[in-house]
Coordinates of N, CA and C in Angstrom, one line a residue:
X1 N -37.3 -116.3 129.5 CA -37.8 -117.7 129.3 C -38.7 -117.8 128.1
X2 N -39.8 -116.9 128.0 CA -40.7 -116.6 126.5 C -40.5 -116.0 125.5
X3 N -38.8 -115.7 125.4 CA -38.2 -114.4 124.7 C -38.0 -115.6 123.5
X4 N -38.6 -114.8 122.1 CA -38.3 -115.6 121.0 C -37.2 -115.1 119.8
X5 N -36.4 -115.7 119.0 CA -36.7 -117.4 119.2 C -36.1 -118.4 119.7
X6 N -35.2 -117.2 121.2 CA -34.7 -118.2 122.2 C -34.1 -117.6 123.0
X7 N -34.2 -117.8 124.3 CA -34.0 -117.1 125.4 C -32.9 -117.0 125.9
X8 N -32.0 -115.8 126.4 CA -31.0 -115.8 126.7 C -30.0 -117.0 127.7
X9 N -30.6 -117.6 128.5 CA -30.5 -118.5 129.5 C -31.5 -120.0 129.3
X10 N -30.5 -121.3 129.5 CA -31.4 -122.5 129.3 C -32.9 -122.3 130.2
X11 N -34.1 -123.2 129.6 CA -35.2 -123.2 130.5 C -34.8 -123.8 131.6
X12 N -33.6 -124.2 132.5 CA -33.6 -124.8 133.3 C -33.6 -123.8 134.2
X13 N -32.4 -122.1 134.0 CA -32.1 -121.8 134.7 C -32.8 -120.6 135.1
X14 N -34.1 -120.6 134.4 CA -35.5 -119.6 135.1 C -36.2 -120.6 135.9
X15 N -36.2 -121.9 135.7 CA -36.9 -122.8 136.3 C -36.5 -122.9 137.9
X16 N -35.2 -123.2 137.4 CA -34.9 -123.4 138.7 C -34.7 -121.9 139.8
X17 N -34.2 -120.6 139.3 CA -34.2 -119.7 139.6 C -35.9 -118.9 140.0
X18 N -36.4 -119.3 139.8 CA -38.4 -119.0 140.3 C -38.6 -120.2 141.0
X19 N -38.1 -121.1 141.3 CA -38.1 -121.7 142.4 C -37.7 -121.6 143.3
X20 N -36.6 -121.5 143.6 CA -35.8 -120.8 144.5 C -36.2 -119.8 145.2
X21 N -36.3 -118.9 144.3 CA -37.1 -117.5 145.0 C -38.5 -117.5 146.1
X22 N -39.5 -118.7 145.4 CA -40.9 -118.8 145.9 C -40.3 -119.4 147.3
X23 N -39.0 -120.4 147.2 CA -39.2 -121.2 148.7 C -38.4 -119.8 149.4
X24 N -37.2 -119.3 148.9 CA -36.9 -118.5 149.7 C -37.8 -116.9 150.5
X25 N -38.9 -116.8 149.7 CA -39.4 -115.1 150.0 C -41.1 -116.0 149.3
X26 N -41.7 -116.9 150.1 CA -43.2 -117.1 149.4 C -44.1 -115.9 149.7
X27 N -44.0 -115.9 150.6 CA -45.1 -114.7 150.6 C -45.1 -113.3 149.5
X28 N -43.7 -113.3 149.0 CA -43.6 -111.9 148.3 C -43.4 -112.5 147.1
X29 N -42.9 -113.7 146.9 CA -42.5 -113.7 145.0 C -43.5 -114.4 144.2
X30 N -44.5 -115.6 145.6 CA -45.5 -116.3 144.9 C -46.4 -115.8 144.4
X31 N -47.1 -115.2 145.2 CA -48.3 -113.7 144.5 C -48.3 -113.6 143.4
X32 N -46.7 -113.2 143.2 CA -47.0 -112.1 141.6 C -46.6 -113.3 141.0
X33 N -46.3 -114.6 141.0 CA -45.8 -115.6 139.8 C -47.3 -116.3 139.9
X34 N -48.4 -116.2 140.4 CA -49.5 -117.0 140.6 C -50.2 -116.1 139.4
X35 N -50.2 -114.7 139.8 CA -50.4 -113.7 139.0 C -50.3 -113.7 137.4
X36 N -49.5 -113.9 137.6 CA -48.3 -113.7 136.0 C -49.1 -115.0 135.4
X37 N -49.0 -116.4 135.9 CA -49.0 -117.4 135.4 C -50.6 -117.4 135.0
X38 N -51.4 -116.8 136.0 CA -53.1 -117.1 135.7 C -53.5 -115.7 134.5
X39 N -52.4 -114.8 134.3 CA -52.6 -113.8 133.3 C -52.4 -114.4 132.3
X40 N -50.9 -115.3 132.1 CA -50.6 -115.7 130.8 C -51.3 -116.7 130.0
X41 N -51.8 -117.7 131.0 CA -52.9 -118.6 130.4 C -53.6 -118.1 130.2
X42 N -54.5 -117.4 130.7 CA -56.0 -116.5 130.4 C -56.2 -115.9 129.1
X43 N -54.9 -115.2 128.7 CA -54.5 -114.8 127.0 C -54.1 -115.7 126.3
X44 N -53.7 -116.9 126.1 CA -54.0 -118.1 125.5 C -54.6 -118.0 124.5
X45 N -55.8 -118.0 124.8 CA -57.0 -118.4 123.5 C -57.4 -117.7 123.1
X46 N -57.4 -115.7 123.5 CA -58.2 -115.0 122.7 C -56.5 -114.1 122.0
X47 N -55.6 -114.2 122.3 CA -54.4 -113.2 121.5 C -53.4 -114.0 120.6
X48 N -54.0 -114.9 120.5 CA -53.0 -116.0 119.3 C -51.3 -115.9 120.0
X49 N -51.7 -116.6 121.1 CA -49.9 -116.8 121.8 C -49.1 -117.8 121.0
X50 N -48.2 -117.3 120.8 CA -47.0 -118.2 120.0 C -47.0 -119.7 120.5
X51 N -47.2 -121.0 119.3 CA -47.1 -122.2 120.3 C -46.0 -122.7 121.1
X52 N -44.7 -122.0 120.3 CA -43.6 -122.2 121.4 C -43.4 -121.6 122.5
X53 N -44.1 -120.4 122.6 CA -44.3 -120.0 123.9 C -44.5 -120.7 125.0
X54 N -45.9 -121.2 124.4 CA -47.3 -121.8 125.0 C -46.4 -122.9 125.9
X55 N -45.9 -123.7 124.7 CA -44.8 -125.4 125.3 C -44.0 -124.8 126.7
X56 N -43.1 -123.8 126.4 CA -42.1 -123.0 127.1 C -42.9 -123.2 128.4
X57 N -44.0 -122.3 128.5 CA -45.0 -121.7 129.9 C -45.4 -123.3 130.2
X58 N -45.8 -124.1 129.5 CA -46.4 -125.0 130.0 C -45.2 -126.3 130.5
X59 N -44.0 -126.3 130.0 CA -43.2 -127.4 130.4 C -42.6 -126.5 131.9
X60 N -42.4 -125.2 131.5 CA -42.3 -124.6 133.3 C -43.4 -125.3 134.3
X61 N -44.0 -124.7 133.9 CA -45.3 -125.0 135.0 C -45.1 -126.2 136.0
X62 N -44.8 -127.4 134.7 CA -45.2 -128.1 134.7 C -44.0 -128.7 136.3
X63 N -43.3 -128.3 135.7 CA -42.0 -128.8 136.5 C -41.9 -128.1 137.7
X64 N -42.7 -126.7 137.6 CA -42.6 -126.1 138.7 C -43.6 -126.3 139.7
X65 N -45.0 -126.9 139.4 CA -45.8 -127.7 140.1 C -45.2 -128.9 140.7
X66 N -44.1 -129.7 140.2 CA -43.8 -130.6 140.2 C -42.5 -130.4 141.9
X67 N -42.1 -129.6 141.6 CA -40.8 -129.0 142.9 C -41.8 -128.5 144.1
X68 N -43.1 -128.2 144.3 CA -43.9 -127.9 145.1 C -44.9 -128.7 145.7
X69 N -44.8 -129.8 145.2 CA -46.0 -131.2 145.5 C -47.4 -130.7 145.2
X70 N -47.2 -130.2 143.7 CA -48.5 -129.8 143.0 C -49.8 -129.1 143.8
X71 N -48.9 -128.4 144.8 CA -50.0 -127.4 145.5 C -50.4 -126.0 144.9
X72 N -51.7 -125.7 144.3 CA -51.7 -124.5 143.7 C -53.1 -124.2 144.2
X73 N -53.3 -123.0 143.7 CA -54.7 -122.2 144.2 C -55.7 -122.3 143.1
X74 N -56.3 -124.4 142.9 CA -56.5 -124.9 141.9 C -58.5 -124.2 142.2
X75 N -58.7 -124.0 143.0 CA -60.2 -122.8 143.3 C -60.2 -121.5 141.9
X76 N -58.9 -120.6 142.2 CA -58.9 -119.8 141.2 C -59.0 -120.0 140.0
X77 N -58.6 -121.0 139.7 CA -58.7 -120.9 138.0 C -60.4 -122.2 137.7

């Protein structure tokens, strides 16, 4: 999905495929995608992330907050 300067597969079909996964196995796939997600913002601002990345990670998110009724572990961050 952040592979540049374009990912093997549309963004729909990580989107939709990491969703799937969290409803089917939450306890085991959410973890590490809470993980991943609070790692990759965190490097943001100090490792000069590509801005198309940045859009990529953030139009996911965005949609994938959006399939979950915007419930996140909004304490951590």
């Amino acid at each position: 999905m952040l592979s540049l300067p374009s990912p093997p597969f549309p963004q729909i079909y990580y989107t939709a495929l990491i969703a799937e996964l969290c409803k089917a196995s939450p306890n085991t796939v959410a973890p590490p995608v809470g993980r991943a997600v609070r790692k990759i913002y965190g490097g943001m601002g100090s490792e000069g992330v590509d801005v198309e990345v940045m859009k990529r990670l953030g139009d996911w998110f965005a949609t994938h907050l959006s399939n979950f009724g915007f419930q996140w572990m909004w304490k951590e961050w």
